[in-house]
mmCIF file of C-alpha atoms and ligand atoms in Angstrom:
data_model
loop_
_atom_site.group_PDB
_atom_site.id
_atom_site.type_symbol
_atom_site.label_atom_id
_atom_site.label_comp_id
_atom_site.label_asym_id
_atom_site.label_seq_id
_atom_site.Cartn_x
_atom_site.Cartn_y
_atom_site.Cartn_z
ATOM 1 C CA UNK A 1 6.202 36.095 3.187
ATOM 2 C CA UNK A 2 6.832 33.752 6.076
ATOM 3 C CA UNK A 3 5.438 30.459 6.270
ATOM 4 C CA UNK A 4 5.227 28.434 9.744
ATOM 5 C CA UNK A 5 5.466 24.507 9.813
ATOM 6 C CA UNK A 6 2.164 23.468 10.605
ATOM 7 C CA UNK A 7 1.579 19.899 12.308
ATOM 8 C CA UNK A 8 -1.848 19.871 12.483
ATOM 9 C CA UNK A 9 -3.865 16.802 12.276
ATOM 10 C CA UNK A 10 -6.430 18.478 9.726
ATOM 11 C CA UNK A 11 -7.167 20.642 8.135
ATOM 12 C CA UNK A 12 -3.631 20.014 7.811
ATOM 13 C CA UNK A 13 -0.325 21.398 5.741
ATOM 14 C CA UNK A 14 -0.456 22.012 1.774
ATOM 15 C CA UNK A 15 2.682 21.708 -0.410
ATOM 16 C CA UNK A 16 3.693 24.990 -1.038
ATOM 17 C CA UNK A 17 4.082 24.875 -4.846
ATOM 18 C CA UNK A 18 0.290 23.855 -4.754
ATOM 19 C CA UNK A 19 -0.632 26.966 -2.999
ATOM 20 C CA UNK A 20 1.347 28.925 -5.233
ATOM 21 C CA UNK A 21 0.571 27.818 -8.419
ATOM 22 C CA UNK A 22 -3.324 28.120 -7.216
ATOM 23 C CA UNK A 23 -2.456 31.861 -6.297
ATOM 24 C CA UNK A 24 -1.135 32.517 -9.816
ATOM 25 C CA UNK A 25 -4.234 30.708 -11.386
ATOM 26 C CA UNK A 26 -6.713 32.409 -9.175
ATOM 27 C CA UNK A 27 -7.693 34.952 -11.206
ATOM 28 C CA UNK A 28 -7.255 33.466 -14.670
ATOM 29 C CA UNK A 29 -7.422 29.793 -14.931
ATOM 30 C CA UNK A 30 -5.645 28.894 -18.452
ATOM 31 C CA UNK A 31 -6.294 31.890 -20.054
ATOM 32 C CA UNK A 32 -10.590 31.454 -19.521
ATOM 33 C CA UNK A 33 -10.004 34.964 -17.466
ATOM 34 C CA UNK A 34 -12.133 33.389 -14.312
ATOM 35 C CA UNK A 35 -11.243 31.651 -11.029
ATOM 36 C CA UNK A 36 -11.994 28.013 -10.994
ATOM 37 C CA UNK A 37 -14.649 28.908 -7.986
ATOM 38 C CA UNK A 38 -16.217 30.755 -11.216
ATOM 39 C CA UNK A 39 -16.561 28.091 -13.304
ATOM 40 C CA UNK A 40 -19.688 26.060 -14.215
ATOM 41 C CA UNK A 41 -18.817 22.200 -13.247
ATOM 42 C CA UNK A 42 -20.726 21.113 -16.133
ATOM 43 C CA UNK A 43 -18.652 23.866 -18.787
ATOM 44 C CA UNK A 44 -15.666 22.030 -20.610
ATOM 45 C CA UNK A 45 -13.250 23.815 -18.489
ATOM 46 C CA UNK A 46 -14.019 22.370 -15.042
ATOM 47 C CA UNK A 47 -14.610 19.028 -16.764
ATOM 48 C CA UNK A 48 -11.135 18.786 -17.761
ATOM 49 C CA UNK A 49 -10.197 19.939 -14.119
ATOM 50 C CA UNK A 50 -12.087 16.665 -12.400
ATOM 51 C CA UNK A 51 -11.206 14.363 -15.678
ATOM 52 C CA UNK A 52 -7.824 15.111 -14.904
ATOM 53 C CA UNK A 53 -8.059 14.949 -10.674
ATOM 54 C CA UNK A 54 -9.778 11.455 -11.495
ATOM 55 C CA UNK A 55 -7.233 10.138 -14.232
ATOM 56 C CA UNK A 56 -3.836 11.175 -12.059
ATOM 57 C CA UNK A 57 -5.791 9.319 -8.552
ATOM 58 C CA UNK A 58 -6.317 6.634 -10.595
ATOM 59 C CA UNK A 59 -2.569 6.303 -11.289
ATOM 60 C CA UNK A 60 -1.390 7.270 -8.625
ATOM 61 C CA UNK A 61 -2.940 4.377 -6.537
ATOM 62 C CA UNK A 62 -2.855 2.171 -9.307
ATOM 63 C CA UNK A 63 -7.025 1.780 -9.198
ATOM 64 C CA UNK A 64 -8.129 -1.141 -11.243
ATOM 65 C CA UNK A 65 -10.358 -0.812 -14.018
ATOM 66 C CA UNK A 66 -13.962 -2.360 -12.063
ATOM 67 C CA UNK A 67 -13.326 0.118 -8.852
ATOM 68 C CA UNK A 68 -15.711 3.331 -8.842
ATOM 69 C CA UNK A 69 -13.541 7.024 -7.506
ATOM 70 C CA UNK A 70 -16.141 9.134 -6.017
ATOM 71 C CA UNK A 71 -15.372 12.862 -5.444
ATOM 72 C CA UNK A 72 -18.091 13.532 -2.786
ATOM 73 C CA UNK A 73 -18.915 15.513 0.503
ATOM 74 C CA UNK A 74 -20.445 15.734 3.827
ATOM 75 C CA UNK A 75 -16.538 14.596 5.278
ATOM 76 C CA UNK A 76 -15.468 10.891 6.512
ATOM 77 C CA UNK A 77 -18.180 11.294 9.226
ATOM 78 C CA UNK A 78 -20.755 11.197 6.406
ATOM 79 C CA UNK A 79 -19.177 7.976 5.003
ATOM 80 C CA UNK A 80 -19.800 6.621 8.659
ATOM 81 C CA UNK A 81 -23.504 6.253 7.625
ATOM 82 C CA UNK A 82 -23.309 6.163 4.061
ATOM 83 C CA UNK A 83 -21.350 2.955 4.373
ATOM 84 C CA UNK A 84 -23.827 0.935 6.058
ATOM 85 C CA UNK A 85 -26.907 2.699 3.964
ATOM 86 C CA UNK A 86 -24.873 1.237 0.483
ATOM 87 C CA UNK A 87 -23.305 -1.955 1.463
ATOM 88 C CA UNK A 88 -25.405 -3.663 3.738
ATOM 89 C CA UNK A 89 -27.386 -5.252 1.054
ATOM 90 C CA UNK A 90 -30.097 -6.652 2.860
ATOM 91 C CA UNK A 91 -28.142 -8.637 5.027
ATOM 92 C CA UNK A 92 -28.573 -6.467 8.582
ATOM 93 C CA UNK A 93 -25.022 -6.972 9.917
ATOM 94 C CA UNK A 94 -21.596 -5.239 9.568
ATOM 95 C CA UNK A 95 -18.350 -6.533 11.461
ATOM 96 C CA UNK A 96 -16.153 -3.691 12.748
ATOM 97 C CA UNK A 97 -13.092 -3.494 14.303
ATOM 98 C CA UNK A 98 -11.817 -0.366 17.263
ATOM 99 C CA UNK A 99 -8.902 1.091 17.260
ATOM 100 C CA UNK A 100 -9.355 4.146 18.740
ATOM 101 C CA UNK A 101 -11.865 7.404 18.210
ATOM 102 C CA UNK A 102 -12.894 7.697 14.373
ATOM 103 C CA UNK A 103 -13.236 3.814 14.412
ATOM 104 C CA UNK A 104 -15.564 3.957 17.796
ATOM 105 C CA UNK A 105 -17.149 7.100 15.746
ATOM 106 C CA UNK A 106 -17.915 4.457 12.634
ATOM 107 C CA UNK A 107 -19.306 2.013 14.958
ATOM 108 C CA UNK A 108 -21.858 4.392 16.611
ATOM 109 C CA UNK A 109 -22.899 5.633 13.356
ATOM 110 C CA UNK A 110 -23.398 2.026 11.942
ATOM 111 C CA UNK A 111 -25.166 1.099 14.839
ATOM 112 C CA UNK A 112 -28.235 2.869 13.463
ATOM 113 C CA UNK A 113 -28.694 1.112 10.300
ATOM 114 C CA UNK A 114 -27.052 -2.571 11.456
ATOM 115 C CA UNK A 115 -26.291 -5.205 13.967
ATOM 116 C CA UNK A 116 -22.983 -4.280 14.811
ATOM 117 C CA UNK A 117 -20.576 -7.109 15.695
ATOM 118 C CA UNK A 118 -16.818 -6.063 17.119
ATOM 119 C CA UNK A 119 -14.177 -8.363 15.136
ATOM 120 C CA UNK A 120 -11.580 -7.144 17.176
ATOM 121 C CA UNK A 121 -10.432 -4.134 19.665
ATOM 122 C CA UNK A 122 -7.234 -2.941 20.785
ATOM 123 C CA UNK A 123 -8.927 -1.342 24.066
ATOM 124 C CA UNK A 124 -8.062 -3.170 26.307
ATOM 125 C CA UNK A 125 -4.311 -1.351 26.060
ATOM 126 C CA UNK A 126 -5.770 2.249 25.775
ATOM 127 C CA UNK A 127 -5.651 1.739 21.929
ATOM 128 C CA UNK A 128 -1.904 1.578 21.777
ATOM 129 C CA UNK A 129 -1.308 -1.318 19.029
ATOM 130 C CA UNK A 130 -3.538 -2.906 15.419
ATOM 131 C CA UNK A 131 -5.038 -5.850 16.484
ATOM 132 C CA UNK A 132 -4.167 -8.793 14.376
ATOM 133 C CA UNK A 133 -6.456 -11.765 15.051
ATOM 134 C CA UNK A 134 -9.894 -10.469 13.876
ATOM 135 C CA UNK A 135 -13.336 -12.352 14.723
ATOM 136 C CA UNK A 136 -15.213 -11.943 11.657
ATOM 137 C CA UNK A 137 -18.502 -13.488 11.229
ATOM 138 C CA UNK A 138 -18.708 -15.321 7.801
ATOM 139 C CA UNK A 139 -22.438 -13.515 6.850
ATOM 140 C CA UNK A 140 -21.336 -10.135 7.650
ATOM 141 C CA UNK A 141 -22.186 -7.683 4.892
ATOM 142 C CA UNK A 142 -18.660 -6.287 5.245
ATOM 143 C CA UNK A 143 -15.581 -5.229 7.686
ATOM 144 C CA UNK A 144 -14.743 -2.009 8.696
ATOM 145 C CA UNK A 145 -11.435 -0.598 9.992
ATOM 146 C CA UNK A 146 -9.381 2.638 9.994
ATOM 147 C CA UNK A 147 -6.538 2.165 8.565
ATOM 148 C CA UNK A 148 -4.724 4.573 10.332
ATOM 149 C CA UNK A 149 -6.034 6.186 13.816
ATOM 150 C CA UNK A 150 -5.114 10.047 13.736
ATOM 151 C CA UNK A 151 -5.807 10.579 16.977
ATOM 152 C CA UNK A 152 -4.189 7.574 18.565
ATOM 153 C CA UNK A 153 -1.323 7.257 15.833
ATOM 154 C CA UNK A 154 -2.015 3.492 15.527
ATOM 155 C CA UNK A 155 -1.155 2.468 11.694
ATOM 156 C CA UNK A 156 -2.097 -0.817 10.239
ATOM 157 C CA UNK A 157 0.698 -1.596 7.830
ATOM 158 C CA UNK A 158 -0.208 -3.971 5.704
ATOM 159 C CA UNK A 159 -3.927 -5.117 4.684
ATOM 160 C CA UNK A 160 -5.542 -7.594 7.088
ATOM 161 C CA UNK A 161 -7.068 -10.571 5.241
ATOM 162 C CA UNK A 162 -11.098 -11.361 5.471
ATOM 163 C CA UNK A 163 -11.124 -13.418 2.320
ATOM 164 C CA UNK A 164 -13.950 -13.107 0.688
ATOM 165 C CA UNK A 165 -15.687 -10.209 2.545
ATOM 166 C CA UNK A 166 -15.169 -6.726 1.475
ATOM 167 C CA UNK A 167 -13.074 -4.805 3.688
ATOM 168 C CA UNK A 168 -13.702 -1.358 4.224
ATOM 169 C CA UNK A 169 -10.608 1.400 4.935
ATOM 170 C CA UNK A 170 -11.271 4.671 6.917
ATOM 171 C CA UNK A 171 -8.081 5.890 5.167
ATOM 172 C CA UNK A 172 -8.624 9.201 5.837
ATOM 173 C CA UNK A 173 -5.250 10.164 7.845
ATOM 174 C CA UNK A 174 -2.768 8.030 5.877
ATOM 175 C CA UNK A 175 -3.826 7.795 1.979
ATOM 176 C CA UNK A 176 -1.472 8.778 -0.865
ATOM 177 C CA UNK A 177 1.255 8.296 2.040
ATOM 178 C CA UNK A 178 2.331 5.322 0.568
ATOM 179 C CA UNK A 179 1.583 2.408 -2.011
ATOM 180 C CA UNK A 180 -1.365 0.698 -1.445
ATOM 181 C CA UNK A 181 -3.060 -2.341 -2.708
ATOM 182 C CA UNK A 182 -6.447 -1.164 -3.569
ATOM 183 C CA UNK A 183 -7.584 -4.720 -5.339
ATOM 184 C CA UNK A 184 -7.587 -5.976 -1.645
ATOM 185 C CA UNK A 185 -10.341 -3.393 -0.513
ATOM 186 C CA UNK A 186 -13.865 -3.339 -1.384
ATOM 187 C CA UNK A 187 -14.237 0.264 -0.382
ATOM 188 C CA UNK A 188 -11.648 3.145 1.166
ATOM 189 C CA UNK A 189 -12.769 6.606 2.290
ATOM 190 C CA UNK A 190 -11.159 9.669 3.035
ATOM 191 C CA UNK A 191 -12.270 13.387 3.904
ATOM 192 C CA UNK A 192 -9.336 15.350 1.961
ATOM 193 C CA UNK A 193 -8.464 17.375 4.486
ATOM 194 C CA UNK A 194 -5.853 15.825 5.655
ATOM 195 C CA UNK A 195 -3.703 14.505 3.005
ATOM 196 C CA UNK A 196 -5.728 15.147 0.008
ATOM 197 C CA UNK A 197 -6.473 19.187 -0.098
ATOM 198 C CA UNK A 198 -9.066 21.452 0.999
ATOM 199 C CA UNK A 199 -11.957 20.400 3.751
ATOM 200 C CA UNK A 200 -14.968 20.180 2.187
ATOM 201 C CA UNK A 201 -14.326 17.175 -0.665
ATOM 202 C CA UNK A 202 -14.585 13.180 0.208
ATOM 203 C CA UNK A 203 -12.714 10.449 -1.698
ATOM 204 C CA UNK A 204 -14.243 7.158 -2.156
ATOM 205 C CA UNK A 205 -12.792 4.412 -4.036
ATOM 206 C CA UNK A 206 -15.671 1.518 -4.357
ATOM 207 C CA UNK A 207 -15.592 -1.985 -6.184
ATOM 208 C CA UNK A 208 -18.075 -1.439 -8.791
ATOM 209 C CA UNK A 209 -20.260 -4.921 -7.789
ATOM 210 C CA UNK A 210 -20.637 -3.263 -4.279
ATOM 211 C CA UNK A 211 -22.893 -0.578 -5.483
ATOM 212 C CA UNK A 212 -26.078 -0.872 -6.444
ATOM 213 C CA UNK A 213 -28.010 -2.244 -3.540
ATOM 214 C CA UNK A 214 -28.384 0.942 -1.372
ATOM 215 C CA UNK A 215 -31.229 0.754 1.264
ATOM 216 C CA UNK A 216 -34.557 2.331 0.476
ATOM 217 C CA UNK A 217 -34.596 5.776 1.438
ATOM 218 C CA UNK A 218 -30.810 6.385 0.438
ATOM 219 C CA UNK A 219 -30.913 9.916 -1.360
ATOM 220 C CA UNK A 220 -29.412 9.877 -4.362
ATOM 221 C CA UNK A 221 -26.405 11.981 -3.380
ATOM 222 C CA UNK A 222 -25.633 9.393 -1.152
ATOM 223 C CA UNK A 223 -25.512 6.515 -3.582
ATOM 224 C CA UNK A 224 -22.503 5.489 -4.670
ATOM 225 C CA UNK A 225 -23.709 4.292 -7.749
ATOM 226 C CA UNK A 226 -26.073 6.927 -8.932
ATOM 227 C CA UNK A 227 -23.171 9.605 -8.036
ATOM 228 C CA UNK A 228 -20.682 7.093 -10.287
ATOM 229 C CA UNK A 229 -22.889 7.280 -13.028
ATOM 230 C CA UNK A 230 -22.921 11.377 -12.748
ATOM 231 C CA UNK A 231 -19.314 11.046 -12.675
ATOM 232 C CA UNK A 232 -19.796 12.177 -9.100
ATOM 233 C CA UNK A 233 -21.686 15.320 -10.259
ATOM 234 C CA UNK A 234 -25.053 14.149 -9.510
ATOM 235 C CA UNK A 235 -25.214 18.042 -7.742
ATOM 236 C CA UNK A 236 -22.442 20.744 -7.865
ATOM 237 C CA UNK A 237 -19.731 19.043 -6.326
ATOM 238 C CA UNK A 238 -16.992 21.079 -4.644
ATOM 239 C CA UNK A 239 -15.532 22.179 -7.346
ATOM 240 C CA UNK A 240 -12.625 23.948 -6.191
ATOM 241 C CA UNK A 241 -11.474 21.025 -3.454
ATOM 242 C CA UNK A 242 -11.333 19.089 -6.459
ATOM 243 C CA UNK A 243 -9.122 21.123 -8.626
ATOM 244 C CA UNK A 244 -6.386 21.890 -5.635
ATOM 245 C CA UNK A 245 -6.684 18.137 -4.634
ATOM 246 C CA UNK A 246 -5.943 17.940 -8.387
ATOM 247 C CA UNK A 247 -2.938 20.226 -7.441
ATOM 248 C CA UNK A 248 -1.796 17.407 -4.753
ATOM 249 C CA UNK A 249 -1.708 14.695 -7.290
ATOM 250 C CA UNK A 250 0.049 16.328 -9.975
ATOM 251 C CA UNK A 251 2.842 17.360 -7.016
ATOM 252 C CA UNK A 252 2.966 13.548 -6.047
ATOM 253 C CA UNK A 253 3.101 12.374 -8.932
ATOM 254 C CA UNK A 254 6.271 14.934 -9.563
ATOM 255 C CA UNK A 255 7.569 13.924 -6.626
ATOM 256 C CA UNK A 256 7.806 10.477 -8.118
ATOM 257 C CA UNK A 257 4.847 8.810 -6.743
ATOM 258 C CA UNK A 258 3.950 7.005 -3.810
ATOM 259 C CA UNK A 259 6.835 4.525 -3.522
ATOM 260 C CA UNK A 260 8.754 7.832 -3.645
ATOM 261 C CA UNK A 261 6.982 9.729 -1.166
ATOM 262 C CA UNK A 262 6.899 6.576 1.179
ATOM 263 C CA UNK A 263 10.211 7.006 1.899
ATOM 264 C CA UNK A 264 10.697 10.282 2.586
ATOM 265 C CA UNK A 265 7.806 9.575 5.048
ATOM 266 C CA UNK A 266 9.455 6.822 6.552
ATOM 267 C CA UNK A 267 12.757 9.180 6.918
ATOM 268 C CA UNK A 268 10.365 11.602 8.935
ATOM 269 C CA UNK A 269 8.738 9.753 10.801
ATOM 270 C CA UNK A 270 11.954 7.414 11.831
ATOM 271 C CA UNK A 271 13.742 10.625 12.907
ATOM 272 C CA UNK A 272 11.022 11.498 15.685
ATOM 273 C CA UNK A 273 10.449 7.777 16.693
ATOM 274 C CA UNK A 274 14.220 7.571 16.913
ATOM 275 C CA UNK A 275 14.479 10.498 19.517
ATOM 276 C CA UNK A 276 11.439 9.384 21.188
ATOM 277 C CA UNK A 277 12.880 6.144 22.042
ATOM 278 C CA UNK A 278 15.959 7.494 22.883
ATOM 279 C CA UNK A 279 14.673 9.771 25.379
ATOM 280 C CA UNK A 280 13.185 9.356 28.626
ATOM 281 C CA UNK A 281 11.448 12.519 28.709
ATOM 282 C CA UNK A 282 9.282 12.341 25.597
ATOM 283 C CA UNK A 283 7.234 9.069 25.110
ATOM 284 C CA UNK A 284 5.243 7.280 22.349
ATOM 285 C CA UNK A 285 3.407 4.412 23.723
ATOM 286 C CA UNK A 286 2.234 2.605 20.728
ATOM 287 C CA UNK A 287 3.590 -0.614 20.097
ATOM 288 C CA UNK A 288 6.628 -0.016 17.519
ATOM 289 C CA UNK A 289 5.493 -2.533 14.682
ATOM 290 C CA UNK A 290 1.797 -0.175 14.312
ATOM 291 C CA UNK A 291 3.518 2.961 15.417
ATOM 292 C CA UNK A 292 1.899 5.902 12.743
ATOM 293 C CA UNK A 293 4.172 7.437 9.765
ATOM 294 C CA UNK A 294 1.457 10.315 9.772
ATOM 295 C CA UNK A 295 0.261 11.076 13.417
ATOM 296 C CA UNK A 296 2.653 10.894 15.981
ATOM 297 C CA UNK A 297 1.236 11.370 19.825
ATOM 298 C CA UNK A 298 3.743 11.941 22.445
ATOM 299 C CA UNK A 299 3.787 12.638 25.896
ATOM 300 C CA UNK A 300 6.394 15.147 27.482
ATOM 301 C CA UNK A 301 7.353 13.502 31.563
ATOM 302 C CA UNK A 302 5.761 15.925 33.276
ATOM 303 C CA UNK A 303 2.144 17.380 32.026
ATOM 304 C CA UNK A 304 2.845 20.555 33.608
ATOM 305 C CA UNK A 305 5.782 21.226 31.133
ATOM 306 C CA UNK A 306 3.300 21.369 28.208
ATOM 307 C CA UNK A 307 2.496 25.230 28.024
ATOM 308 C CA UNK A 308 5.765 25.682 27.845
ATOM 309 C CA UNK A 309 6.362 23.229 25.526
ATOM 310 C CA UNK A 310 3.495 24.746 23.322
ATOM 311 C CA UNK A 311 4.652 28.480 23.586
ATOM 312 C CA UNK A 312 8.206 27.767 22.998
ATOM 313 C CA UNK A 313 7.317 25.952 20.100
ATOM 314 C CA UNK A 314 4.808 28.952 18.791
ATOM 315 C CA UNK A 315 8.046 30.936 18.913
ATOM 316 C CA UNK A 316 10.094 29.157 16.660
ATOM 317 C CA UNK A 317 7.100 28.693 14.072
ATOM 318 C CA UNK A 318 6.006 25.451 14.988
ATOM 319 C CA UNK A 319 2.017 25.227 15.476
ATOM 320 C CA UNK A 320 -0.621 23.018 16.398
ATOM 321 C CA UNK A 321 1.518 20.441 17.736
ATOM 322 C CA UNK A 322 -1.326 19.839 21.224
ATOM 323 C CA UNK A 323 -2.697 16.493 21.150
ATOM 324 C CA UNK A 324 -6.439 15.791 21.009
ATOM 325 C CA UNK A 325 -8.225 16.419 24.042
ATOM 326 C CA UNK A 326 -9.217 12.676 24.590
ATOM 327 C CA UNK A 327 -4.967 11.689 24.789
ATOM 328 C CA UNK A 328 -3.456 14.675 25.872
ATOM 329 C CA UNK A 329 -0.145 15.643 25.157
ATOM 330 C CA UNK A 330 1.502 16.731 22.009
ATOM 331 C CA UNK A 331 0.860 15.229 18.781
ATOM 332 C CA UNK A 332 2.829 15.731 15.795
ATOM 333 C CA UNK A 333 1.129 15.146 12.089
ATOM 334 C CA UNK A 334 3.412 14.885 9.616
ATOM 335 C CA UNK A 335 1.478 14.589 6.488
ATOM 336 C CA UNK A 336 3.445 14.064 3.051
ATOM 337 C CA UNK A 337 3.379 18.089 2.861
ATOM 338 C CA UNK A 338 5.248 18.489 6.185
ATOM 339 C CA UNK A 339 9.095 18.494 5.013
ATOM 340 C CA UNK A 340 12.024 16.971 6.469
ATOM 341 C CA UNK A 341 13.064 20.310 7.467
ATOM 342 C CA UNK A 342 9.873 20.809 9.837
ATOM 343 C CA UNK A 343 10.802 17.615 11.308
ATOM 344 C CA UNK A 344 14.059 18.528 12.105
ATOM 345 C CA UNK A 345 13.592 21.845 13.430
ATOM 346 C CA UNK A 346 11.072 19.531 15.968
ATOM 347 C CA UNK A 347 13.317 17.274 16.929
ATOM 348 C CA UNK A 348 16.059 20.046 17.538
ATOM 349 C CA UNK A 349 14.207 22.167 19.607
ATOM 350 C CA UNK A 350 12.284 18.759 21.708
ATOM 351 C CA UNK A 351 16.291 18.469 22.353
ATOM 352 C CA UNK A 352 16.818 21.694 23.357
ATOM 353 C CA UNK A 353 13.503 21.687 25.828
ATOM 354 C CA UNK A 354 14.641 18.769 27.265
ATOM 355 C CA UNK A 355 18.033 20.515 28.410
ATOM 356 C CA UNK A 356 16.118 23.134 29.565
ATOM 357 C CA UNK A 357 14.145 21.426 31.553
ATOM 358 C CA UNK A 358 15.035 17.420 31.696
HETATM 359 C C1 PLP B 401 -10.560 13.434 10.432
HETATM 360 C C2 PLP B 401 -11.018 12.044 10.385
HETATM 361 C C3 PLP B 401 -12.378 11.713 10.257
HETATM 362 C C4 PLP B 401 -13.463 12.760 10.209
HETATM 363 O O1 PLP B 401 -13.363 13.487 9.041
HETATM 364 P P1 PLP B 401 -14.441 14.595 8.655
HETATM 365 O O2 PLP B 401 -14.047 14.897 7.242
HETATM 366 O O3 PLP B 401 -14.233 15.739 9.597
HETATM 367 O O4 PLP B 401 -15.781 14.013 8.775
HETATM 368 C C5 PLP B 401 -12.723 10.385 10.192
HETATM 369 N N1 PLP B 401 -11.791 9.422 10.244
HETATM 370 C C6 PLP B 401 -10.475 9.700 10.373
HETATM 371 C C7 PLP B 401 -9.487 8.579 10.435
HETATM 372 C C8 PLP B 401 -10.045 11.012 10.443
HETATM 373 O O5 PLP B 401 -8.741 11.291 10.563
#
């Protein structure tokens, strides 16, 4: 068996002992003789499976007691519309702020269902920093920002402060990467693919007042607090995204948690910035204080050097490391899965390039 360091922005890198220990438990699950796949999500089996996913979230990010966790589908772009469609309340207006593609995705989704009002945009320098001085109007239903730009690599670090007005976190690219405060959120959102598990499951973590008061015409799948009351199994959800995300949380939580794995994403992540900096030929041009621990964009001096950059790469078992089409580039995602090792190996072969051809 060979495995390859994968730095791809999503779906993205599993830990290997979670990939294992779902190999050995494909066939028999526990001793039930079936694949979880098999199983009935409403049989005692599977419940135990999403009790347990549920409970070790929960302590994990420290949830309190009156927020909602939602295992759902249809990705973050789903939650793009689903947002507005729950938490507008009646009041017609949403507050959102742009740092880059998925938060210009949320606005043009939201745009459908609400006056959309931009608090604040980081545009005006190609989406390179997290602006801090937000224009929020005071009867806006609720504020929306991503947390952490994948494409862009733009990372707010701490949570911005609307006072009373729930704030809502596209945390799709950074969650479980570190501690986070979830009493200062009203609602944060995340397709799993990315740091989670599997494609195909959606994590929502909502402040139980905030559901409720979805629009008329909301299906029911799509209301937060119909699906809370089914224990998010309103329909069949997907059952086994659930129990490898399960997988992820159990390995974090052996890991030591997320104070734990914060550092050793902050050692990762320092390493590249650190040879970034210190090298003319590769360059990062997000502002250092909202520079990404997850997504790290960089641009090699000379465009023409990337297919070599890519293939030479390939060669040494280092894939998807081509930035998004709308930054060019490379990009390097370094999810809490990626280890140090991968990192290294990058940042001793971007050396070596650089020699070659510097
Ligand atoms: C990947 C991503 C999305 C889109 O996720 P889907 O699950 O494909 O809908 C939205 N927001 C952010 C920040 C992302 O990284």
């Amino acid at each position: 068996m060979s495995r390859i360091f994968n730095f791809s922005a999503g779906p993205a890198v599993l830990p290997e002992e979670v990939l294992a220990r779902a190999g050995d438990e494909m066939l028999d699950w526990h001793g039930t003789g079936m694949c979880v796949m098999e199983m009935s999500h409403r049989g005692k089996e599977f419940m135990l499976i999403a009790a347990e996913a549920e409970k070790d979230l929960r302590d994990l990010l420290a949830v309190p007691a009156n927020y909602k966790v939602l295992f759902l589908q249809g990705g973050a772009t789903l939650q793009f519309a689903q947002i507005p469609m729950n938490l507008l309340a009646g009041k017609g207006k949403a507050d959102y702020v742009v740092t880059g593609e998925w938060s210009k995705k949320a606005v043009k989704e939201a745009q459908a269902y609400c006056d959309v009002h931009v608090a604040a945009s980081s545009e005006d320098r190609g989406f390179t920093y997290a602006p801090s001085n937000w224009n929020v109007r005071p009867d806006t239903a609720y504020v929306h920002y991503c947390s952490n730009e994948t494409i862009g690599g733009v990372e707010f670090h701490s949570i911005p402060d609307v006072k009373n007005i729930p704030l809502v976190a596209d945390a799709s690219s950074h969650i479980l990467s570190r501690p986070l405060d979830v009493s200062k959120l009203g609602l944060i959102y995340a397709g799993a693919q990315k740091n989670i598990g599997p494609a195909g499951l959606t994590i929502v973590i909502v402040r139980e007042d905030l559901t409720g008061k979805a629009q008329k015409g909301t299906p029911s799948v799509m209301d937060y607090k119909q699906q809370a009351a089914a224990d998010s199994m309103l329909n069949t959800p997907a059952t086994y995204a659930m129990y490898v995300a399960g997988l992820v949380f159990k390995w974090l939580k052996a890991q030591g948690g997320l104070a734990a794995i914060e550092k050793h994403n902050i050692a990762k992540s320092q390493l590249l910035y650190d040879h970034l900096d210190k090298s003319s030929f590769y360059k990062n041009s997000v502002d250092k204080k909202d520079r990404s621990r997850m997504n790290v964009p960089f641009t090699l001096k000379d465009a023409a050097l990337d297919d070599a950059f890519l293939k030479g790469a390939e060669k040494l078992g280092m894939v998807q490391l081509k930035g998004h089409r709308s930054v060019g580039g490379m990009r390097a995602s370094i999810y809490n899965a990626m280890p140090l090792a991968g990192v290294q190996q990058l940042v001793a072969y971007m050396k070596e390039f650089e020699a070659k051809h510097g």
